[in-house]
Coordinates of C-alpha atoms in Angstrom, one line a residue:
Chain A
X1 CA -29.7 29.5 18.1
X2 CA -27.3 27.7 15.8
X3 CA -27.9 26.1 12.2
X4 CA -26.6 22.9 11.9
X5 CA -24.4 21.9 8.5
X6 CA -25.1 18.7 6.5
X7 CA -22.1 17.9 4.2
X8 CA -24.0 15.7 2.2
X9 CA -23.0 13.5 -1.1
X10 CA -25.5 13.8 -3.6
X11 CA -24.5 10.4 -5.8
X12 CA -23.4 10.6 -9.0
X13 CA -26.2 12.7 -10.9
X14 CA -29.0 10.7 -11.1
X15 CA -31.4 12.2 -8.2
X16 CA -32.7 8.4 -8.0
X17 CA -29.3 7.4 -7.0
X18 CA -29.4 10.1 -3.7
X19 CA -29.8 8.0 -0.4
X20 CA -33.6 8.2 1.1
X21 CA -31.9 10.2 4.0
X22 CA -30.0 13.0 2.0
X23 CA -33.7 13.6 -0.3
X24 CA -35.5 14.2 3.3
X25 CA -32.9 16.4 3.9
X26 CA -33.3 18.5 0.7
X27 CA -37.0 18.4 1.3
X28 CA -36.6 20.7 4.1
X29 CA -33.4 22.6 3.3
X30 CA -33.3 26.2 4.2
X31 CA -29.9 26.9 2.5
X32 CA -28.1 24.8 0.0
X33 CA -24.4 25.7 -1.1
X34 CA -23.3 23.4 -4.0
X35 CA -20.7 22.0 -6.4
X36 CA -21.1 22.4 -10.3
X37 CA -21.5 18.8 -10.7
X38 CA -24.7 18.5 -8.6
X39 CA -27.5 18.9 -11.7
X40 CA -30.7 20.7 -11.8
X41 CA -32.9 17.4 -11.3
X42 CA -31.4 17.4 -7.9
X43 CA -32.0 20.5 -6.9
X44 CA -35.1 20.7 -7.9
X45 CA -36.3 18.8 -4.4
X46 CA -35.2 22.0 -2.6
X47 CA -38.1 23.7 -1.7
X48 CA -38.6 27.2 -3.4
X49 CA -38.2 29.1 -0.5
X50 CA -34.3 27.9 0.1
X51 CA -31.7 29.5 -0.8
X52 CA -29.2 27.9 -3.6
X53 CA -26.1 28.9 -3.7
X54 CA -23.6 27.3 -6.8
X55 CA -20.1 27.6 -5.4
X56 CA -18.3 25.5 -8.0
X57 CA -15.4 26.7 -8.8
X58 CA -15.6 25.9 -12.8
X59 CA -17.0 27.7 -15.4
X60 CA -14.3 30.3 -14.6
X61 CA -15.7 31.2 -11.2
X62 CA -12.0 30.8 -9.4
X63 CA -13.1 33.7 -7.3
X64 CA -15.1 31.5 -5.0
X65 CA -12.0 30.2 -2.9
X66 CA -12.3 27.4 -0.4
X67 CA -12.0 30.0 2.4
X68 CA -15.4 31.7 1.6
X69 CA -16.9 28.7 1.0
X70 CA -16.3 27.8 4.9
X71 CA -17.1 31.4 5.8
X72 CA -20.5 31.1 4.2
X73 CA -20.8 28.0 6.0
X74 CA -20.2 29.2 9.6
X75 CA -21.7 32.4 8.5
X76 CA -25.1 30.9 7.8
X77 CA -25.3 28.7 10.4
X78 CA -24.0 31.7 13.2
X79 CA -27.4 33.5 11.8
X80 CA -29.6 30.1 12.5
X81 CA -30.0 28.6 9.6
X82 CA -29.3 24.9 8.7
X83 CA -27.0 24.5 5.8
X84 CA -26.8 21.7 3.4
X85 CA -23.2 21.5 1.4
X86 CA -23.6 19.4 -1.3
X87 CA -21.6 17.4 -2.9
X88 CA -21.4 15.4 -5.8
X89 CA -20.3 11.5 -5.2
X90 CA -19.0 10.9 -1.7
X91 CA -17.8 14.1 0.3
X92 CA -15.0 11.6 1.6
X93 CA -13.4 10.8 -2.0
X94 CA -11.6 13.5 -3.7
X95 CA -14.2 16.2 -2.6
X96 CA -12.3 18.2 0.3
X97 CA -14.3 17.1 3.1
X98 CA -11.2 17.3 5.6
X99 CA -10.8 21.2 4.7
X100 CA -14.1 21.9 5.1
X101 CA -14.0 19.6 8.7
X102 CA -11.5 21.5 9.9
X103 CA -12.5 24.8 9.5
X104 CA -16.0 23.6 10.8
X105 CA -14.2 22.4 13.7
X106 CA -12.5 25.8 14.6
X107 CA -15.5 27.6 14.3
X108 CA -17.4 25.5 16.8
X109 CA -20.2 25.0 15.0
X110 CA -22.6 21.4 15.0
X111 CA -22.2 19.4 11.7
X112 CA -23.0 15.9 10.1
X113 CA -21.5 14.3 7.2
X114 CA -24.1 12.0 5.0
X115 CA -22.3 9.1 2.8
X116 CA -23.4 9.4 -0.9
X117 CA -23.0 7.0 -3.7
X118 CA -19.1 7.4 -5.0
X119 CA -18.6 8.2 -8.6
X120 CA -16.3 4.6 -8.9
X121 CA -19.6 2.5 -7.6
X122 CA -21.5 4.2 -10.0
X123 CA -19.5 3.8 -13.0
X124 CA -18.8 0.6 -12.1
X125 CA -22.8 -0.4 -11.9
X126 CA -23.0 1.3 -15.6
X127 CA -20.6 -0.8 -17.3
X128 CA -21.7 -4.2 -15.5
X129 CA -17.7 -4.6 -14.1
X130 CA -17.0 -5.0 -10.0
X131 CA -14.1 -3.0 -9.0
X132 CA -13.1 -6.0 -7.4
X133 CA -12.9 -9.8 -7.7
X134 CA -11.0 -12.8 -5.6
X135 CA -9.2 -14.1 -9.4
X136 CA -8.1 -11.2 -11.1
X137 CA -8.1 -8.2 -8.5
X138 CA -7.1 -8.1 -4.9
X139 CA -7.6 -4.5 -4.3
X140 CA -8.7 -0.8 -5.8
X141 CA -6.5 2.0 -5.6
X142 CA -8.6 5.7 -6.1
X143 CA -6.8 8.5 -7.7
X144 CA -6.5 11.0 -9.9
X145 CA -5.0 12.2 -12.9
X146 CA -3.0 14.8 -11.3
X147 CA -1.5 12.0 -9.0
X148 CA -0.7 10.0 -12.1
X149 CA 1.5 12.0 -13.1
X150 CA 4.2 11.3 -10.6
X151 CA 5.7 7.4 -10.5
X152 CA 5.5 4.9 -9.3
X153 CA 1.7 4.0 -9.1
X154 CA 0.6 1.8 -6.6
X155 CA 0.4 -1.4 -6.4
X156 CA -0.9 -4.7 -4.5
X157 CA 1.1 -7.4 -3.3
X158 CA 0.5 -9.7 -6.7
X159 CA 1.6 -6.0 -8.5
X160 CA -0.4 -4.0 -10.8
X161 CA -2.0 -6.7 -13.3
X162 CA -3.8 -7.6 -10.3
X163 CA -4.7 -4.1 -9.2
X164 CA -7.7 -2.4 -9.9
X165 CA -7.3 1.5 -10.8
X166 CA -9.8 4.2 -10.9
X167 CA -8.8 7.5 -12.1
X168 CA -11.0 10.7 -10.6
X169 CA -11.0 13.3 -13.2
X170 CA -9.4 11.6 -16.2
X171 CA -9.7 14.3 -18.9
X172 CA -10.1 16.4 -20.5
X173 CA -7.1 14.8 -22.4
X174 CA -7.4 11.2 -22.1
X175 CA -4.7 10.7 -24.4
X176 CA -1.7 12.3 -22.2
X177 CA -3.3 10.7 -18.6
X178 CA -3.1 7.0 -20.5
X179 CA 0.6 8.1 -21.4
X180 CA 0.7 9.1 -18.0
X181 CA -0.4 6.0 -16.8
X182 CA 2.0 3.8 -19.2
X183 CA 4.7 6.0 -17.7
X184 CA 4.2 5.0 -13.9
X185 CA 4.5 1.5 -15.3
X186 CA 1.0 0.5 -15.9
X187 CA 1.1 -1.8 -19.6
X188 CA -0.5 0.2 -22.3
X189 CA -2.6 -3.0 -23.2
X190 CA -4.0 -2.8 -20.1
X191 CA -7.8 -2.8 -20.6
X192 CA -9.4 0.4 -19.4
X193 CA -13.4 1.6 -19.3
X194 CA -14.1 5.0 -19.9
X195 CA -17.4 6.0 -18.2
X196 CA -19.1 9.0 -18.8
X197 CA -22.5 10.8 -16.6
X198 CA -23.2 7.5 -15.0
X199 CA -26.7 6.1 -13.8
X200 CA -27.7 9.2 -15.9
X201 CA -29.9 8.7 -18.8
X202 CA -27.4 10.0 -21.4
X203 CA -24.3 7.8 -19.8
X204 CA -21.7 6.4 -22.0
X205 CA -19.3 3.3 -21.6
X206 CA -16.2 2.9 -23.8
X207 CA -14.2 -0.3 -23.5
X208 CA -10.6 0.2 -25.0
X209 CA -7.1 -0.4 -23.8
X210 CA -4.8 2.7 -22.3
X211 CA -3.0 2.7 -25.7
X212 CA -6.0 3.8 -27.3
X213 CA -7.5 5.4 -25.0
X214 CA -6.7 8.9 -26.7
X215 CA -9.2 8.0 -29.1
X216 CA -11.8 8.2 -26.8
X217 CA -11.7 12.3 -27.1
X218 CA -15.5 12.6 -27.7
X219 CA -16.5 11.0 -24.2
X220 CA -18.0 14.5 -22.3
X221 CA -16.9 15.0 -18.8
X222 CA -17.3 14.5 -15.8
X223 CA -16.0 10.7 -16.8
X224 CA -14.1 8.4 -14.6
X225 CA -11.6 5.7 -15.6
X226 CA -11.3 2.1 -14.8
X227 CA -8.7 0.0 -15.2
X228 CA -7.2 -3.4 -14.9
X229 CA -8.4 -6.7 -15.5
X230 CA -11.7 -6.2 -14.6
X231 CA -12.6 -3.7 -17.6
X232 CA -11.5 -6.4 -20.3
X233 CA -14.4 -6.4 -22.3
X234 CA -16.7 -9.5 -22.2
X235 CA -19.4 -11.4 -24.5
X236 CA -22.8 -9.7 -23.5
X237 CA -25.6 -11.7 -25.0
X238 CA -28.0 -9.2 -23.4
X239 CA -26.6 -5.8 -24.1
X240 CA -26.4 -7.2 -28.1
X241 CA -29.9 -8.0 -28.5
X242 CA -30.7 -4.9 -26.7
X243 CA -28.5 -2.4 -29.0
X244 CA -30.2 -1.0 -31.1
X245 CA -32.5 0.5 -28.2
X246 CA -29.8 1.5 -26.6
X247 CA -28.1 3.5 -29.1
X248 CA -31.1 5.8 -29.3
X249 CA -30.1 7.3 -25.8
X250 CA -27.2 6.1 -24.5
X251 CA -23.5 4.7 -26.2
X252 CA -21.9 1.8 -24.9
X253 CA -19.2 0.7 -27.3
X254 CA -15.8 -0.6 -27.4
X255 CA -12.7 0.8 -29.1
X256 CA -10.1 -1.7 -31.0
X257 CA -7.8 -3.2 -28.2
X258 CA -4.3 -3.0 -29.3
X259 CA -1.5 -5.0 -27.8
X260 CA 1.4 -2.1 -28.0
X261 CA 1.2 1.8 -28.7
Chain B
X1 CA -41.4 -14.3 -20.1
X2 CA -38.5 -14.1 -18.1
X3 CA -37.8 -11.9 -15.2
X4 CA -35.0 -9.2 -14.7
X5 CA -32.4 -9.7 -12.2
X6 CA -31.2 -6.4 -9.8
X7 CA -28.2 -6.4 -8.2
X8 CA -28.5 -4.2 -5.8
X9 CA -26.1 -2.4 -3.2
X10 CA -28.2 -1.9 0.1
X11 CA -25.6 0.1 1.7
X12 CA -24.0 0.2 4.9
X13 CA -27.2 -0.9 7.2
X14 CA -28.8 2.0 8.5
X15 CA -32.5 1.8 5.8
X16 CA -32.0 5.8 5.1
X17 CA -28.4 5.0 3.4
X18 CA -30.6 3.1 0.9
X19 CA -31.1 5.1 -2.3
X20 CA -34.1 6.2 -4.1
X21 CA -33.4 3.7 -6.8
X22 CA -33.0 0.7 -3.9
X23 CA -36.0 1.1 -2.1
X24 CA -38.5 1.6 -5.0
X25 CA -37.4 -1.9 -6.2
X26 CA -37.6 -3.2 -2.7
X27 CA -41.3 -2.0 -2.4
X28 CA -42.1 -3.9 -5.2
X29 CA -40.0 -7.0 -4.9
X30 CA -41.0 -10.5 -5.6
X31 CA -38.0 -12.4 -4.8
X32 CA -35.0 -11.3 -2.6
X33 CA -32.0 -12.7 -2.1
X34 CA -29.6 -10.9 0.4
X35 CA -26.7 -11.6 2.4
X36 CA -26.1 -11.7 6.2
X37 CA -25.1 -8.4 6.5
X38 CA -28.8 -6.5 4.9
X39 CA -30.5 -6.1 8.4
X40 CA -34.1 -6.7 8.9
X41 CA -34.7 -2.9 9.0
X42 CA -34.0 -3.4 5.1
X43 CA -35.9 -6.2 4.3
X44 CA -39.1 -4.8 6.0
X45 CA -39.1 -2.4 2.8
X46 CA -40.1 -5.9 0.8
X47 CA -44.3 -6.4 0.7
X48 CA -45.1 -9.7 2.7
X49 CA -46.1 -11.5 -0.3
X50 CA -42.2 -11.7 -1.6
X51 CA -40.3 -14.6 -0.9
X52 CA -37.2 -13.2 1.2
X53 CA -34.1 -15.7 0.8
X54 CA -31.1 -15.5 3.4
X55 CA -28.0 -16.4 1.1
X56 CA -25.6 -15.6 3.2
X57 CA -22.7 -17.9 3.7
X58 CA -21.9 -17.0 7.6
X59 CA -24.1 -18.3 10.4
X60 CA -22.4 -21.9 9.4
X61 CA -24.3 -22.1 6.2
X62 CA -21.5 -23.1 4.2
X63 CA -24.0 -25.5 2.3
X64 CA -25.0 -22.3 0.0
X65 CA -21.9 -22.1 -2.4
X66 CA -21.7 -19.0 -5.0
X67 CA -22.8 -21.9 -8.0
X68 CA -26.1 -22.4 -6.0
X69 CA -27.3 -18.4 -5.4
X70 CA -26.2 -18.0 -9.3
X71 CA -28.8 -20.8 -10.0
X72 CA -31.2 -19.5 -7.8
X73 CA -30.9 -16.2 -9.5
X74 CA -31.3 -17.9 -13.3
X75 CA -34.0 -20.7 -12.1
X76 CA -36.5 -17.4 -10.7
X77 CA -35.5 -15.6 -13.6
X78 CA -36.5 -18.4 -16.0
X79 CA -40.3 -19.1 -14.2
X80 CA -41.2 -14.9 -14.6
X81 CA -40.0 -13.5 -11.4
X82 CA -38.0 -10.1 -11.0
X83 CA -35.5 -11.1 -8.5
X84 CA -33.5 -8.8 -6.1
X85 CA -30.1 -9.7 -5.5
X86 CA -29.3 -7.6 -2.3
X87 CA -25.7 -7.2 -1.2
X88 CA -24.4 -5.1 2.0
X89 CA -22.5 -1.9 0.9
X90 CA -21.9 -1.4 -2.7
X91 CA -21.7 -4.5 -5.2
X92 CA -19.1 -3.8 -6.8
X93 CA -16.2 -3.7 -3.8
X94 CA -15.8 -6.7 -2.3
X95 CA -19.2 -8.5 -3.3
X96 CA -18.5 -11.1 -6.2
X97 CA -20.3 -9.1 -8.7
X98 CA -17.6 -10.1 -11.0
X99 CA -18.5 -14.1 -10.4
X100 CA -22.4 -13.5 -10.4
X101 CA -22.5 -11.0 -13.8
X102 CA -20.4 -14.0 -15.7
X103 CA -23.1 -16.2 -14.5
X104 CA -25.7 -14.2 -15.8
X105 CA -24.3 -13.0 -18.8
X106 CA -23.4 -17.1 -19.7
X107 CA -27.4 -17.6 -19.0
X108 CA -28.2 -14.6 -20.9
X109 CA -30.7 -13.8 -18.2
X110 CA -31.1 -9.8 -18.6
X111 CA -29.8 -7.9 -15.7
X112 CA -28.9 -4.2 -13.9
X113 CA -26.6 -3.4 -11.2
X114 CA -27.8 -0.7 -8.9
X115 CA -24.9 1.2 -6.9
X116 CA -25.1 1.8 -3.3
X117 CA -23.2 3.1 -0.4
X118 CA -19.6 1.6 0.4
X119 CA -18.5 0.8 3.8
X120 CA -15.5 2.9 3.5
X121 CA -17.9 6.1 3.1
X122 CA -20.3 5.6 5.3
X123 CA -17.3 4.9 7.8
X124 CA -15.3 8.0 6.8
X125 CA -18.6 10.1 7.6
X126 CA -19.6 8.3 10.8
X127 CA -16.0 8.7 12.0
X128 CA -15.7 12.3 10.8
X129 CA -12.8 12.2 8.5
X130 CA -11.8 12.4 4.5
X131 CA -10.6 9.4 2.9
X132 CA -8.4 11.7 0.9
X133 CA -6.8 14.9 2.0
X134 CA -5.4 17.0 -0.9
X135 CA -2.6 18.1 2.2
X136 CA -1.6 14.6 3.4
X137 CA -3.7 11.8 1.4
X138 CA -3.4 11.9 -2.5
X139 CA -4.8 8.3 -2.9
X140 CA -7.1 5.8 -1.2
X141 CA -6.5 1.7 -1.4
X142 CA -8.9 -0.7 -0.7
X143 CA -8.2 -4.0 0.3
X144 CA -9.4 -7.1 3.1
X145 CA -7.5 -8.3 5.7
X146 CA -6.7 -11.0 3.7
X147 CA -4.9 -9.5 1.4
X148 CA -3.2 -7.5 4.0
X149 CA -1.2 -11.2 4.8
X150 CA 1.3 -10.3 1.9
X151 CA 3.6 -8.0 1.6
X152 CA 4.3 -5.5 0.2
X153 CA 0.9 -2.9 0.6
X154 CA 0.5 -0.7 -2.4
X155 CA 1.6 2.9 -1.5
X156 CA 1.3 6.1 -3.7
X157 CA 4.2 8.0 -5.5
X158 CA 4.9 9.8 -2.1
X159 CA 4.7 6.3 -0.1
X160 CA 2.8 5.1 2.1
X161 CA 2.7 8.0 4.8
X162 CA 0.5 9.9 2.0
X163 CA -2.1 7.0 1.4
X164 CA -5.0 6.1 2.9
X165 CA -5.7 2.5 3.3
X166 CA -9.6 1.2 3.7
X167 CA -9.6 -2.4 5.3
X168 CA -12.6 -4.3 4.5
X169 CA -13.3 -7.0 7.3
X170 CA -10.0 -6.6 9.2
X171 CA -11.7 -8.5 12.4
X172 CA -12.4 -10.5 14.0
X173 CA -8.7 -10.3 15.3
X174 CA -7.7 -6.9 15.0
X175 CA -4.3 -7.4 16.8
X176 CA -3.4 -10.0 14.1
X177 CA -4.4 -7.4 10.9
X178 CA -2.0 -5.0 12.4
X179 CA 0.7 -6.9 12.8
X180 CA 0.2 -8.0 9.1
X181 CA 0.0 -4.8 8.1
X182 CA 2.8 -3.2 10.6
X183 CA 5.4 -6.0 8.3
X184 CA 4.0 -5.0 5.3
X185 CA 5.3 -1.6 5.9
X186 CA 3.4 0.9 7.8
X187 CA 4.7 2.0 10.8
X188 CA 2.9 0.9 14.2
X189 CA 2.4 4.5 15.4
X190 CA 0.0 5.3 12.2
X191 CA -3.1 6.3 13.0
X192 CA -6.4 3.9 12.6
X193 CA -9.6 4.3 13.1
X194 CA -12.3 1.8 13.7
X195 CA -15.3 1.9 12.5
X196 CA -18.3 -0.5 13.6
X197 CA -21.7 -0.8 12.2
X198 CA -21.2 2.7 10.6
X199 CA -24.4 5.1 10.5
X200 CA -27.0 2.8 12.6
X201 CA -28.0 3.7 16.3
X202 CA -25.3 1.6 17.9
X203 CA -22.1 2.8 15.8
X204 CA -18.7 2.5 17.3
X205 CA -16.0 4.5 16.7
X206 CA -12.4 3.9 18.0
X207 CA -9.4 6.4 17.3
X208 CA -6.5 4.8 18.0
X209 CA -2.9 3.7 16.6
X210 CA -1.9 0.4 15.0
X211 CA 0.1 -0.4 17.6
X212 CA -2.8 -0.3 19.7
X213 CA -5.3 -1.7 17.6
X214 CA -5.2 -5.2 19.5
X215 CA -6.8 -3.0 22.8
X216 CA -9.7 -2.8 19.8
X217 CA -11.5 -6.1 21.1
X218 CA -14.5 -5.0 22.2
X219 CA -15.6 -3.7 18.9
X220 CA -18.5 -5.9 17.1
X221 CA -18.0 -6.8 13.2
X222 CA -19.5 -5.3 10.7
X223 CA -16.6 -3.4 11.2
X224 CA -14.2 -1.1 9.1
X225 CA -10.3 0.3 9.4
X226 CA -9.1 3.6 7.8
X227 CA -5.1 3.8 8.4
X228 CA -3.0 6.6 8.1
X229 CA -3.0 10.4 8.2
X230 CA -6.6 10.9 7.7
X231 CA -7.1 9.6 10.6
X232 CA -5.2 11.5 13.2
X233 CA -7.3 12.3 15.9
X234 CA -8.4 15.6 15.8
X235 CA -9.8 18.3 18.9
X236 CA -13.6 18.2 18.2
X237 CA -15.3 20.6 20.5
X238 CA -18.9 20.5 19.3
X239 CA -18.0 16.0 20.1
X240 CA -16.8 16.8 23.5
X241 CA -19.8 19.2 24.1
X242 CA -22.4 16.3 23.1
X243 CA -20.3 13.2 24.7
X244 CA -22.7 12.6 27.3
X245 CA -25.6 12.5 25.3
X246 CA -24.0 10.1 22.6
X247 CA -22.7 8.0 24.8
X248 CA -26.0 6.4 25.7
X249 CA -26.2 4.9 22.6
X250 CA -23.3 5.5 20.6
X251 CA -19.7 4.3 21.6
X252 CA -16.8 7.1 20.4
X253 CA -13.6 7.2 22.2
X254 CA -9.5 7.1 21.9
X255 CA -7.1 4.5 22.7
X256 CA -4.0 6.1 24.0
X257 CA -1.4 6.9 20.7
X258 CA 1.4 5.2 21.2
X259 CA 5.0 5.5 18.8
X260 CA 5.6 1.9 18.8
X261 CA 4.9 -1.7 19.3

C-alpha cells in the first residue's frame, strides 16, 4: 500500500501560528522532508521515531535539486510511508507548490495540500498594519525581489500610491531592492515596513521610507517588505508606554522618513 | 483594569484551519465578536459563559456600522473584559483592520492582531494549484470584484498572462465580474477557477474559463476566483480515481474551455 503526501505550510515560525490540523498531522508523521526556514520548535512535535529530512537548499546545500526532492517524495510514499513536506508560510505563495504538484501528478501517487499562515499575514499582524484598506489601498500585489528587478511594477486601477506591495525575500541588500523598486516607478518616499522573524519572539519592525531603506542593513533575514500607504508610520499610544519592555526582546523602531534620495 | 482586545483571523471556515494561537484564545474567551462568515463550528470553541456577538453587516443588519463594533470593542475593553475580535480569513486582507487599529490606537485600548489563514490559500490548496508558478506566474494580485469595475487590472513586468489574480467576493454574479474583468484586459479564454467554501465538507470546486464563468451559477458564496495560468486545468489521475467517492459530498468538475466570449 501507498503513503499519502501532505504538502503542508507550517506558518511563519512561530509553532503557535501552525493550523490545529497541520500540528495533528506532525503528531503522527512518519517522514517529514523540510525547508530551512521551518525552525527547530516546529519540529520538535514530530515524534522521535519519524524521519526528518532538511532539504533546504541554503546553507550551500545546492546539491539537493528540486528533482530529488520529488523523487524522495514518490520514493517514500511507493515504500508506504506517509510523507509530510513542509513548508514554511503558504506552499501556494512563492514556495514551488505547482513543481512539486506536477511531478506528484505524474507519478500517480495520493496527495493533500494544507493552507498555512502566509509570511505577508504574519508580518502584517507584527507591525499592527492591514495589507489592505477601502481609503488608501484597493489591492496587494505579492512579489519578490528578483521580480523587482524588471519594470514596470504593477499597479491598480487608482495606480501605485494606492497599491499595496509586499516583497518576498527582500534582502539581503535592502538598499539595491528599494533602488530597485524606485526604478520600476515606485516614489522613493514611499513608506515601507521592514519585518523581520515575525510572530516569533525575537521579531523586529522597522518603519522607514524606500529611500532609506538601505539603512535598515542590520534587520536578519528571512524579512519581508511592505509597502505603500498602509506602512506610514502612526501615533501608537500603546506600543510607547510599552517600550521599554519591548526593547528587552524584540525592536520595533522607525528610521527618519525622508522625502527624496 | 482594562481588558486586551485580539484581532483575530479565524481562517477560511473549516475549525482545523484555525491556528494554535486562535483557538487557545477562543477556549478562554469572554467576549467575541465575529462576523457572518466564522461558522458555528468556530464559535463552539468559546466556553458557554462568553458573550458571543454576531457583528456581521449581511443578513440585513445594516444597523451595525463599523463606528458601533469599534465602540463595542473600546466600551468591553474599558469594564475589564478581554475581547475577541474574530474575522473570517486573515485580518489583514480585506477585513478593515486598518479602520478598527485607528480606532483602537485613538482610544489607547491595548491590542494584538493574530494572523490566520487567507481565502486565497486555503482556495489554492482546496483547488490543487500554486498561486505563483516560478514557470508562468511571477506575481500574485489581490483585489474584490469591486475593484475589478475599473480598468486597468495591475499586471506584472511580463503582463498580465504571467499574473495570477485572487478575486475576493467576485459573486454573487459571476457573469458580471468577468465581463468586468474580460474589459479590463484579460482575455476571455483565461483560465479561472472557483472556489467555494474552501477546505469544509461541502467545498466546490469549478475549473473553467472566463468566458464561461457566467455557467458558474450554481456555486454558493463564500466563494473565491484564481485567474490565469495557474489555473489551467490539469490531468489528475489520483482525482479521477476517487471522483465517485468525492462526489457525495464534495462538488469538483470542469466547464467546457472555451477561446472566446
Amino acid at each position: 500500500m501507498r503513503g499519502k503526501i501532505y504538502i503542508i505550510g507550517a506558518g511563519p515560525g512561530s509553532p503557535d501560528l501552525l493550523t490545529l490540523r497541520a500540528a495533528r498531522l506532525l503528531g503522527r508523521a512518519q517522514v517529514v522532508l523540510h525547508d530551512d526556514l521551518v525552525p527547530a520548535e516546529v519540529l520538535q512535535l514530530v515524534p522521535a521515531t519519524a524521519e526528518i529530512v532538511n532539504v533546504g537548499k541554503r546553507c550551500g546545500r545546492r546539491d539537493i535539486s528540486q528533482e530529488k526532492i520529488h523523487a524522495l517524495m514518490i520514493w517514500h510514499s511507493q515504500n508506504g510511508r506517509d510523507v509530510l513536506r513542509l513548508k514554511s508560510g503558504d506552499p501556494a505563495i512563492f514556495g514551488r507548490l505547482g513543481e512539486e504538484l506536477d511531478a506528484l501528478r505524474q507519478a500517480g501517487v495520493e496527495f493533500e495540500v494544507v493552507p498555512g499562515v502566509t509570511a505577508a499575514s504574519a508580518s502584517a499582524a507584527a507591525a499592527e498594519l492591514s495589507l489592505t484598506d477601502r481609503r488608501t489601498a484597493s489591492n496587494v500585489v505579492f512579489l519578490t525581489a528578483h521580480n523587482a528587478r524588471n519594470q514596470p511594477l504593477p499597479a491598480g486601477s487608482l495606480g501605485p500610491e494606492n497599491t499595496t506591495y509586499v516583497v518576498y525575500m527582500p534582502g539581503p541588500d535592502y538598499g539595491k531592492t528599494a533602488r530597485n523598486l524606485i526604478r520600476a516607478g515606485l516614489d522613493s518616499g514611499t513608506p515601507c515596513t521592514l519585518v523581520s522573524n515575525a510572530g516569533r519572539a525575537y521579531q523586529q519592525v522597522c518603519r522607514t521610507s524606500l529611500a532609506d531603506l538601505r539603512f535598515a542593513a542590520g534587520i536578519i533575514p528571512p524579512a519581508l517588505l511592505i509597502i505603500g500607504r498602509v506602512a506610514q508610520p502612526v501615533h501608537r499610544k500603546a506600543e510607547a508606554e510599552v517600550f521599554p519592555v519591548l526593547q528587552e526582546t524584540r525592536s520595533n523602531f522607525e528610521l527618519p522618513l525622508s522625502s527624496g534620495d
